[in-house]
Coordinates of C-alpha atoms and ligand atoms in Angstrom, one line a residue:
M1 CA 28.3 -5.6 -1.5
P2 CA 28.7 -9.4 -1.6
P3 CA 25.4 -11.2 -0.9
E4 CA 26.4 -12.4 2.6
P5 CA 24.7 -10.1 5.1
R6 CA 21.9 -11.8 6.9
I7 CA 18.9 -9.6 6.5
A8 CA 15.9 -9.6 8.9
V9 CA 12.8 -8.0 7.4
I10 CA 10.2 -6.9 10.0
G11 CA 6.6 -7.0 8.8
A12 CA 5.0 -9.2 6.2
G13 CA 2.9 -6.6 4.5
L14 CA 3.1 -5.6 0.8
G15 CA 6.6 -4.0 1.1
G16 CA 8.1 -6.6 3.4
I17 CA 7.1 -9.7 1.4
T18 CA 8.2 -8.1 -1.9
L19 CA 11.6 -7.1 -0.4
A20 CA 12.2 -10.5 1.1
A21 CA 11.4 -12.3 -2.1
L22 CA 13.6 -10.0 -4.2
L23 CA 16.5 -10.3 -1.8
Q24 CA 16.3 -14.1 -1.9
R25 CA 16.5 -14.0 -5.6
Q26 CA 19.8 -12.1 -5.2
G27 CA 21.2 -14.7 -2.9
F28 CA 20.8 -12.9 0.5
P29 CA 19.9 -15.0 3.5
V30 CA 16.5 -13.4 4.6
T31 CA 14.1 -14.0 7.4
L32 CA 10.7 -12.3 7.5
H33 CA 9.2 -11.6 11.0
E34 CA 5.5 -10.9 11.3
Q35 CA 3.7 -10.0 14.5
A36 CA 0.3 -11.5 13.4
P37 CA -0.1 -15.2 14.4
A38 CA -2.0 -15.7 11.1
F39 CA -3.3 -13.5 8.3
A40 CA -6.9 -12.4 8.5
R41 CA -8.9 -11.9 5.3
I42 CA -9.7 -8.2 5.8
G43 CA -12.5 -6.7 3.8
A44 CA -10.7 -4.5 1.4
G45 CA -9.6 -4.2 -2.2
I46 CA -6.5 -2.5 -3.5
V47 CA -5.6 -0.7 -6.7
L48 CA -2.3 -2.1 -8.1
S49 CA -1.0 0.4 -10.7
G50 CA 1.4 -0.5 -13.5
N51 CA 4.4 0.6 -11.6
A52 CA 3.7 -1.9 -8.8
V53 CA 2.8 -4.7 -11.3
K54 CA 6.2 -4.2 -13.0
V55 CA 8.0 -5.1 -9.8
L56 CA 5.8 -8.1 -9.1
R57 CA 6.4 -9.3 -12.6
R58 CA 10.1 -9.7 -11.7
L59 CA 8.9 -12.2 -9.1
G60 CA 6.9 -14.1 -11.7
L61 CA 3.6 -13.1 -10.1
E62 CA 1.9 -11.3 -13.0
P63 CA 0.0 -14.3 -14.3
A64 CA -1.5 -15.1 -10.9
L65 CA -2.4 -11.4 -10.4
L66 CA -4.1 -11.3 -13.8
A67 CA -6.0 -14.6 -13.1
T68 CA -7.2 -13.4 -9.7
G69 CA -7.8 -9.6 -10.0
I70 CA -9.4 -7.5 -12.7
R71 CA -8.0 -5.3 -15.4
P72 CA -10.7 -2.6 -15.3
A73 CA -11.8 -1.4 -18.7
A74 CA -11.5 2.3 -17.6
F75 CA -10.8 4.5 -14.6
R76 CA -13.6 7.0 -14.3
S77 CA -14.2 10.1 -12.2
R78 CA -17.7 11.2 -11.4
D79 CA -19.3 14.0 -9.4
W80 CA -20.6 12.7 -6.1
I81 CA -23.9 14.6 -6.3
T82 CA -24.8 14.6 -10.0
G83 CA -23.0 11.5 -11.1
A84 CA -21.6 13.5 -14.1
L85 CA -18.6 12.0 -15.7
T86 CA -15.5 14.3 -15.3
Y87 CA -12.7 11.9 -16.4
D88 CA -12.5 8.7 -18.4
L89 CA -9.2 7.0 -18.8
A90 CA -9.4 3.9 -20.9
L91 CA -7.3 1.1 -19.4
D92 CA -6.8 -0.8 -22.6
A93 CA -3.9 -2.3 -24.6
A94 CA -2.8 1.2 -25.6
S95 CA -2.6 2.3 -21.9
E96 CA -0.8 -0.9 -21.0
A97 CA 1.8 -0.2 -23.7
R98 CA 2.0 3.4 -22.5
F99 CA 2.6 2.5 -18.8
G100 CA 4.4 -0.8 -19.5
A101 CA 2.0 -2.9 -17.4
P102 CA -1.7 -3.4 -16.6
F103 CA -3.6 -1.5 -14.0
L104 CA -5.3 -4.1 -11.7
N105 CA -7.8 -4.1 -8.9
I106 CA -7.7 -7.1 -6.5
H107 CA -8.8 -8.3 -3.1
R108 CA -6.0 -7.5 -0.6
A109 CA -6.1 -11.0 0.8
D110 CA -5.7 -12.5 -2.6
L111 CA -2.7 -10.2 -3.3
H112 CA -1.2 -11.1 0.0
E113 CA -1.5 -14.8 -0.8
I114 CA 0.1 -14.3 -4.2
L115 CA 3.0 -12.4 -2.7
L116 CA 3.6 -15.1 -0.1
S117 CA 3.9 -17.7 -2.9
A118 CA 7.1 -15.9 -4.0
L119 CA 9.0 -16.7 -0.7
V120 CA 11.3 -19.6 -0.2
P121 CA 9.4 -21.9 2.2
G122 CA 10.4 -21.3 5.8
T123 CA 11.2 -17.6 5.3
L124 CA 8.2 -16.3 7.2
R125 CA 8.1 -16.4 11.0
L126 CA 4.6 -15.7 12.2
G127 CA 3.7 -14.4 15.7
Q128 CA 7.0 -12.5 16.0
G129 CA 6.3 -8.9 16.9
L130 CA 9.5 -7.0 17.1
L131 CA 10.2 -5.5 20.6
G132 CA 13.8 -4.5 20.6
V133 CA 17.1 -4.4 18.6
N134 CA 20.5 -4.4 20.2
Q135 CA 23.8 -4.2 18.4
R136 CA 26.9 -6.2 19.5
G137 CA 29.8 -5.5 17.2
E138 CA 28.5 -5.9 13.7
T139 CA 25.6 -8.2 14.7
L140 CA 22.1 -7.2 15.6
R141 CA 20.1 -9.1 18.1
L142 CA 16.3 -8.9 17.6
D143 CA 13.9 -9.5 20.5
F144 CA 10.3 -10.5 19.8
A145 CA 7.2 -10.3 21.9
D146 CA 6.9 -14.1 22.0
G147 CA 10.2 -14.3 23.8
S148 CA 12.1 -15.5 20.8
R149 CA 15.3 -13.9 19.4
A150 CA 17.1 -13.7 16.1
E151 CA 20.4 -12.5 14.8
A152 CA 21.0 -10.5 11.7
D153 CA 23.6 -8.2 10.1
L154 CA 20.9 -5.7 8.8
V155 CA 17.3 -5.1 9.7
V156 CA 14.6 -3.6 7.5
G157 CA 11.5 -2.1 9.1
A158 CA 8.6 -2.9 6.8
D159 CA 6.3 -2.8 9.8
G160 CA 3.7 -0.3 8.6
I161 CA 2.5 3.0 10.0
H162 CA 2.8 2.0 13.6
S163 CA 6.4 0.9 13.0
R164 CA 8.2 -0.4 16.1
L165 CA 11.5 -0.2 14.4
R166 CA 10.9 3.5 13.5
A167 CA 10.1 4.2 17.1
L168 CA 13.3 2.4 18.3
L169 CA 15.5 4.4 15.8
F170 CA 13.9 7.8 16.1
G171 CA 11.7 7.8 19.2
E172 CA 8.0 7.2 19.8
A173 CA 5.7 9.5 17.8
P174 CA 2.2 8.2 17.1
P175 CA 0.8 8.8 13.7
R176 CA -1.6 11.7 13.3
F177 CA -5.3 11.2 12.9
T178 CA -6.4 13.1 9.8
G179 CA -10.0 13.8 10.9
R180 CA -11.2 11.3 8.2
M181 CA -12.4 7.7 8.2
A182 CA -12.3 5.1 5.6
Q183 CA -15.5 3.1 5.5
R184 CA -15.3 -0.1 3.5
A185 CA -17.7 -2.8 2.3
I186 CA -17.3 -5.9 0.1
F187 CA -20.3 -7.7 -1.3
P188 CA -21.4 -10.0 -4.1
T189 CA -22.4 -8.2 -7.4
A190 CA -25.7 -9.9 -7.2
N191 CA -26.6 -7.4 -4.4
L192 CA -26.7 -4.7 -7.1
H193 CA -29.8 -6.3 -8.6
G194 CA -28.9 -5.7 -12.2
L195 CA -27.5 -2.1 -11.8
A196 CA -24.8 -1.6 -14.4
M197 CA -21.7 -0.5 -12.5
D198 CA -18.5 0.9 -14.1
D199 CA -15.4 -1.2 -13.5
C200 CA -13.6 1.4 -11.4
T201 CA -14.9 4.9 -10.4
K202 CA -13.9 7.6 -8.0
W203 CA -16.8 9.7 -6.9
W204 CA -15.8 13.2 -5.9
G205 CA -17.9 15.0 -3.3
P206 CA -17.5 18.4 -1.5
D207 CA -16.2 16.9 1.8
R208 CA -15.9 13.2 0.9
H209 CA -15.1 10.8 -1.9
A210 CA -15.6 7.1 -2.7
L211 CA -14.0 4.5 -4.8
T212 CA -16.2 1.7 -6.3
Y213 CA -14.7 -1.2 -8.2
F214 CA -14.9 -4.9 -9.0
M215 CA -12.2 -7.0 -7.5
T216 CA -12.3 -10.0 -9.7
G217 CA -12.2 -10.7 -13.5
A218 CA -15.6 -12.4 -13.1
R219 CA -16.9 -9.0 -11.8
D220 CA -18.7 -11.0 -9.1
E221 CA -17.3 -9.1 -6.0
V222 CA -17.8 -5.3 -5.4
Y223 CA -15.6 -3.1 -3.2
V224 CA -16.8 0.3 -1.9
M225 CA -14.4 2.6 0.0
A226 CA -15.6 6.0 1.2
S227 CA -13.4 8.6 2.8
V228 CA -15.6 10.7 5.1
P229 CA -15.1 13.3 7.9
G230 CA -14.8 11.6 11.3
E231 CA -14.4 12.5 14.9
E232 CA -11.2 11.7 16.9
W233 CA -10.3 8.0 16.9
D234 CA -10.3 7.0 20.5
G235 CA -8.4 3.8 20.8
T236 CA -5.6 1.7 19.5
D237 CA -7.7 -0.7 17.5
L238 CA -7.0 -0.5 13.8
S239 CA -10.6 -1.0 12.5
R240 CA -14.1 -1.5 13.8
P241 CA -17.4 -2.9 12.5
L242 CA -19.6 -0.1 11.2
P243 CA -23.4 -0.3 11.4
R244 CA -24.8 -0.5 7.8
A245 CA -27.1 2.4 8.5
E246 CA -24.1 4.7 9.3
F247 CA -22.4 3.5 6.1
L248 CA -25.5 4.3 4.1
A249 CA -25.9 7.7 5.8
S250 CA -22.5 8.7 4.4
F251 CA -24.1 8.4 0.9
A252 CA -27.3 10.3 1.7
A253 CA -26.5 13.2 -0.7
A254 CA -24.9 11.0 -3.3
A255 CA -26.0 10.4 -6.9
P256 CA -28.7 7.7 -7.2
D257 CA -26.3 5.2 -8.9
L258 CA -23.7 5.6 -6.1
R259 CA -26.4 5.3 -3.4
R260 CA -27.7 2.1 -5.1
I261 CA -24.1 0.7 -5.2
A262 CA -23.7 1.5 -1.5
E263 CA -27.0 -0.2 -0.7
G264 CA -25.4 -3.5 -1.8
A265 CA -23.3 -3.6 1.4
E266 CA -24.2 -6.2 3.9
S267 CA -21.5 -5.7 6.6
C268 CA -19.2 -2.7 6.8
M269 CA -16.0 -1.7 8.6
V270 CA -14.4 1.6 9.4
W271 CA -10.7 2.5 9.7
P272 CA -9.2 5.8 10.9
I273 CA -7.2 7.5 8.2
L274 CA -3.7 8.3 9.6
D275 CA -0.5 9.8 8.3
R276 CA 2.7 11.4 9.4
P277 CA 4.3 14.7 8.5
R278 CA 7.1 14.1 6.0
D279 CA 10.3 12.8 7.8
D280 CA 13.3 12.0 5.7
R281 CA 15.1 9.9 8.3
W282 CA 14.8 6.5 6.8
H283 CA 17.9 4.8 8.2
E284 CA 20.2 4.6 11.1
G285 CA 23.3 2.4 11.3
R286 CA 22.4 -1.1 10.2
A287 CA 18.6 -0.5 10.2
V288 CA 16.5 1.0 7.4
L289 CA 12.8 1.5 6.9
L290 CA 10.4 1.2 3.9
G291 CA 6.8 1.8 3.0
D292 CA 4.4 3.1 5.6
A293 CA 7.0 2.8 8.3
C294 CA 8.8 5.8 6.8
H295 CA 6.3 7.6 4.5
P296 CA 2.6 6.8 5.3
V297 CA 0.2 8.8 3.1
R298 CA -3.5 9.5 3.1
P299 CA -4.9 6.9 0.7
Y300 CA -6.2 9.4 -1.8
M301 CA -3.8 8.5 -4.7
A302 CA -4.1 4.8 -4.1
A303 CA -0.3 4.8 -4.1
G304 CA 0.9 3.8 -0.6
G305 CA 1.1 0.1 -1.4
A306 CA 2.6 0.7 -4.8
S307 CA 5.2 3.0 -3.2
A308 CA 6.1 0.3 -0.6
I309 CA 6.6 -2.2 -3.5
E310 CA 8.8 0.3 -5.4
D311 CA 10.8 0.9 -2.2
A312 CA 11.4 -2.8 -2.0
A313 CA 12.7 -3.0 -5.6
V314 CA 15.0 -0.1 -5.1
L315 CA 16.3 -1.2 -1.7
A316 CA 17.0 -4.7 -3.0
R317 CA 18.9 -3.2 -6.0
C318 CA 20.9 -0.9 -3.8
L319 CA 21.9 -3.7 -1.4
A320 CA 23.0 -5.8 -4.3
A321 CA 25.1 -3.1 -6.0
A322 CA 26.5 -0.9 -3.3
P323 CA 29.9 -1.5 -1.7
G324 CA 28.4 -1.7 1.8
H325 CA 25.2 -1.2 3.7
A326 CA 25.8 2.5 4.4
A327 CA 26.3 3.3 0.7
A328 CA 23.2 1.2 -0.1
F329 CA 21.0 3.0 2.3
T330 CA 22.2 6.4 1.2
A331 CA 21.5 5.6 -2.5
Y332 CA 18.1 4.1 -1.6
E333 CA 17.1 7.3 0.3
A334 CA 18.4 9.6 -2.4
T335 CA 16.5 7.7 -5.1
R336 CA 13.2 7.2 -3.2
I337 CA 12.7 10.4 -1.1
P338 CA 12.0 12.9 -3.9
R339 CA 9.5 10.5 -5.6
V340 CA 7.7 9.6 -2.4
A341 CA 7.6 13.3 -1.4
E342 CA 5.6 13.9 -4.6
V343 CA 3.2 11.1 -3.8
Q344 CA 2.8 12.6 -0.3
R345 CA 2.1 16.0 -1.8
I346 CA -0.5 14.8 -4.2
S347 CA -2.2 12.5 -1.6
L348 CA -2.6 15.5 0.7
A349 CA -4.0 17.6 -2.1
N350 CA -6.3 14.8 -3.2
T351 CA -6.2 15.8 -6.9
W352 CA -5.0 12.5 -8.5
M353 CA -7.0 11.5 -11.6
R354 CA -9.8 14.0 -10.8
G355 CA -9.6 15.2 -14.4
P356 CA -7.5 14.8 -17.5
E357 CA -5.0 17.6 -16.6
E358 CA -3.1 15.3 -14.3
E359 CA 0.2 14.0 -15.6
L360 CA 0.2 10.2 -15.0
D361 CA 3.3 8.8 -16.8
W362 CA 5.8 9.7 -14.1
F363 CA 3.9 7.5 -11.7
F364 CA 2.4 4.6 -13.6
G365 CA 5.2 4.5 -16.2
Y366 CA 8.0 4.2 -13.7
D367 CA 9.9 0.9 -13.4
A368 CA 11.7 0.6 -10.1
C369 CA 13.6 -2.4 -11.3
T370 CA 15.4 -0.4 -14.0
A371 CA 15.2 3.3 -13.0
L372 CA 18.4 5.2 -12.2
I373 CA 19.7 4.8 -8.7
E374 CA 21.0 8.0 -7.4
G375 CA 24.7 7.9 -6.4
L376 CA 25.4 4.3 -7.7
A377 CA 27.1 3.4 -11.0
A378 CA 24.6 2.0 -13.5
Ligands
FAD401 C1 -8.4 2.9 3.1 C2 -7.1 2.7 2.5 C3 -7.1 2.4 1.1 C4 -5.9 2.2 0.5 N1 -5.9 1.9 -0.9 C5 -4.7 1.7 -1.5 C6 -4.6 1.3 -2.9 O1 -5.7 1.2 -3.5 N2 -3.4 1.2 -3.5 C7 -2.3 1.3 -2.8 O2 -1.2 1.1 -3.4 N3 -2.3 1.6 -1.5 C8 -3.4 1.8 -0.8 N4 -3.4 2.1 0.5 C9 -2.2 2.2 1.2 C10 -1.6 0.8 1.5 O3 -2.5 0.0 2.1 C11 -0.3 1.0 2.4 O4 0.4 2.1 2.0 C12 0.5 -0.3 2.4 O5 -0.2 -1.4 2.9 C13 1.8 -0.1 3.1 O6 2.5 -1.3 3.0 P1 3.7 -1.7 4.0 O7 4.3 -3.0 3.5 O8 4.6 -0.5 4.2 O9 2.9 -1.9 5.4 P2 1.7 -2.8 5.8 O10 1.0 -3.4 4.5 O11 0.9 -2.0 6.7 O12 2.4 -4.0 6.5 C14 3.0 -3.9 7.7 C15 3.1 -5.3 8.3 O13 4.0 -5.2 9.5 C16 3.4 -6.0 10.5 N5 3.9 -5.4 11.8 C17 3.6 -4.3 12.4 N6 4.3 -4.1 13.5 C18 5.1 -5.2 13.6 C19 6.1 -5.6 14.6 N7 6.4 -4.9 15.7 N8 6.8 -6.8 14.4 C20 6.5 -7.5 13.3 N9 5.6 -7.2 12.3 C21 4.9 -6.0 12.5 C22 1.9 -5.8 10.3 O14 1.1 -6.8 11.0 C23 1.8 -5.9 8.8 O15 1.7 -7.2 8.4 C24 -4.6 2.3 1.2 C25 -4.7 2.5 2.6 C26 -5.9 2.7 3.2 C27 -5.9 3.0 4.7

């Protein structure tokens, strides 16, 4: 396909920004439409595994990621109640050589800022929540909530789990509440009062788990995320403040070290954990979806963001190499759906990196920028 089609990307999340930046490097005219009027610094960290870092390396972002986030010395699994070590994966030079890139932990807002730096100035249109898409001939007309309009030849829905574009293509279907909540806190390491904390640990409990890690190379900021049972989420708000006492209550039966880490929290937030049953409808006509818009997962493999970034790399390659958008979208789906289905399966089972028996190379070692594209000549 010649690099002429005008591509509108809806949603400036991890997948949307990555896609827009990759497409621009291939010469496509791209606009990126984001509903938020400005980006908030939400209190959360993110695990960026080697497969995601390899894509962002193509955008020249690896030095900034390394300077801002942390390469944890190891990923550890521990028992929630006893604190016993059940898995210890060194994340050293040998593991970076094995997977082809470092494993990083970083503040989401820092990652977002670094991603935005890869865009050509003027690409991002804030305050443009997509409302509708109409096709006239080969041109799409996009209508936004602020009354503005745009024209494009192709539209990509990178608009997350509540995707408007997905609803327009395939009908309204709210995501399902999984009966679990993600409780999160970020606080200065000084709040640990000298407690030695591993760089990155998943604590496995009978009905809950937690992830604790530093988010900066200076190890001066701690992130705690606990997935706990929760009642029905009654509302459309995406997150709410959580009283500190309720956050600490989630750790009442935890090992003393985990309890002491949780006690470092000052203010806490809670998110409902949502997903959707697998649905392999990812495109329709001139519109295609990526990331959480088409395959949201429970965050138990820490792979949803990395998968959206992989989607972006594969979709950009398909659009550049295929003879037309229909062939590009078909190749994209054929390449991505089997891999993402495995991520969905493991995320549901919540087994990832619990112990040494898990095979890691297929996920961390993957390079979406060079991997075989199904149905397209190499
Ligand atoms: C508790 C928790 C922890 C997680 N931890 C990890 C982790 O460690 N590692 C990892 O890889 N993944 C993790 N994930 C998953 C990851 O956050 C998501 O999979 C990822 O953000 C999906 O990226 P995306 O680009 O598809 O969508 P999003 O990042 O959700 O971005 C969607 C964007 O679209 C915008 N938007 C929505 N509707 C519209 C509209 N109508 N018009 C215009 N814009 C719109 C939104 O404002 C947003 O900016 C976690 C998820 C949760 C809930």
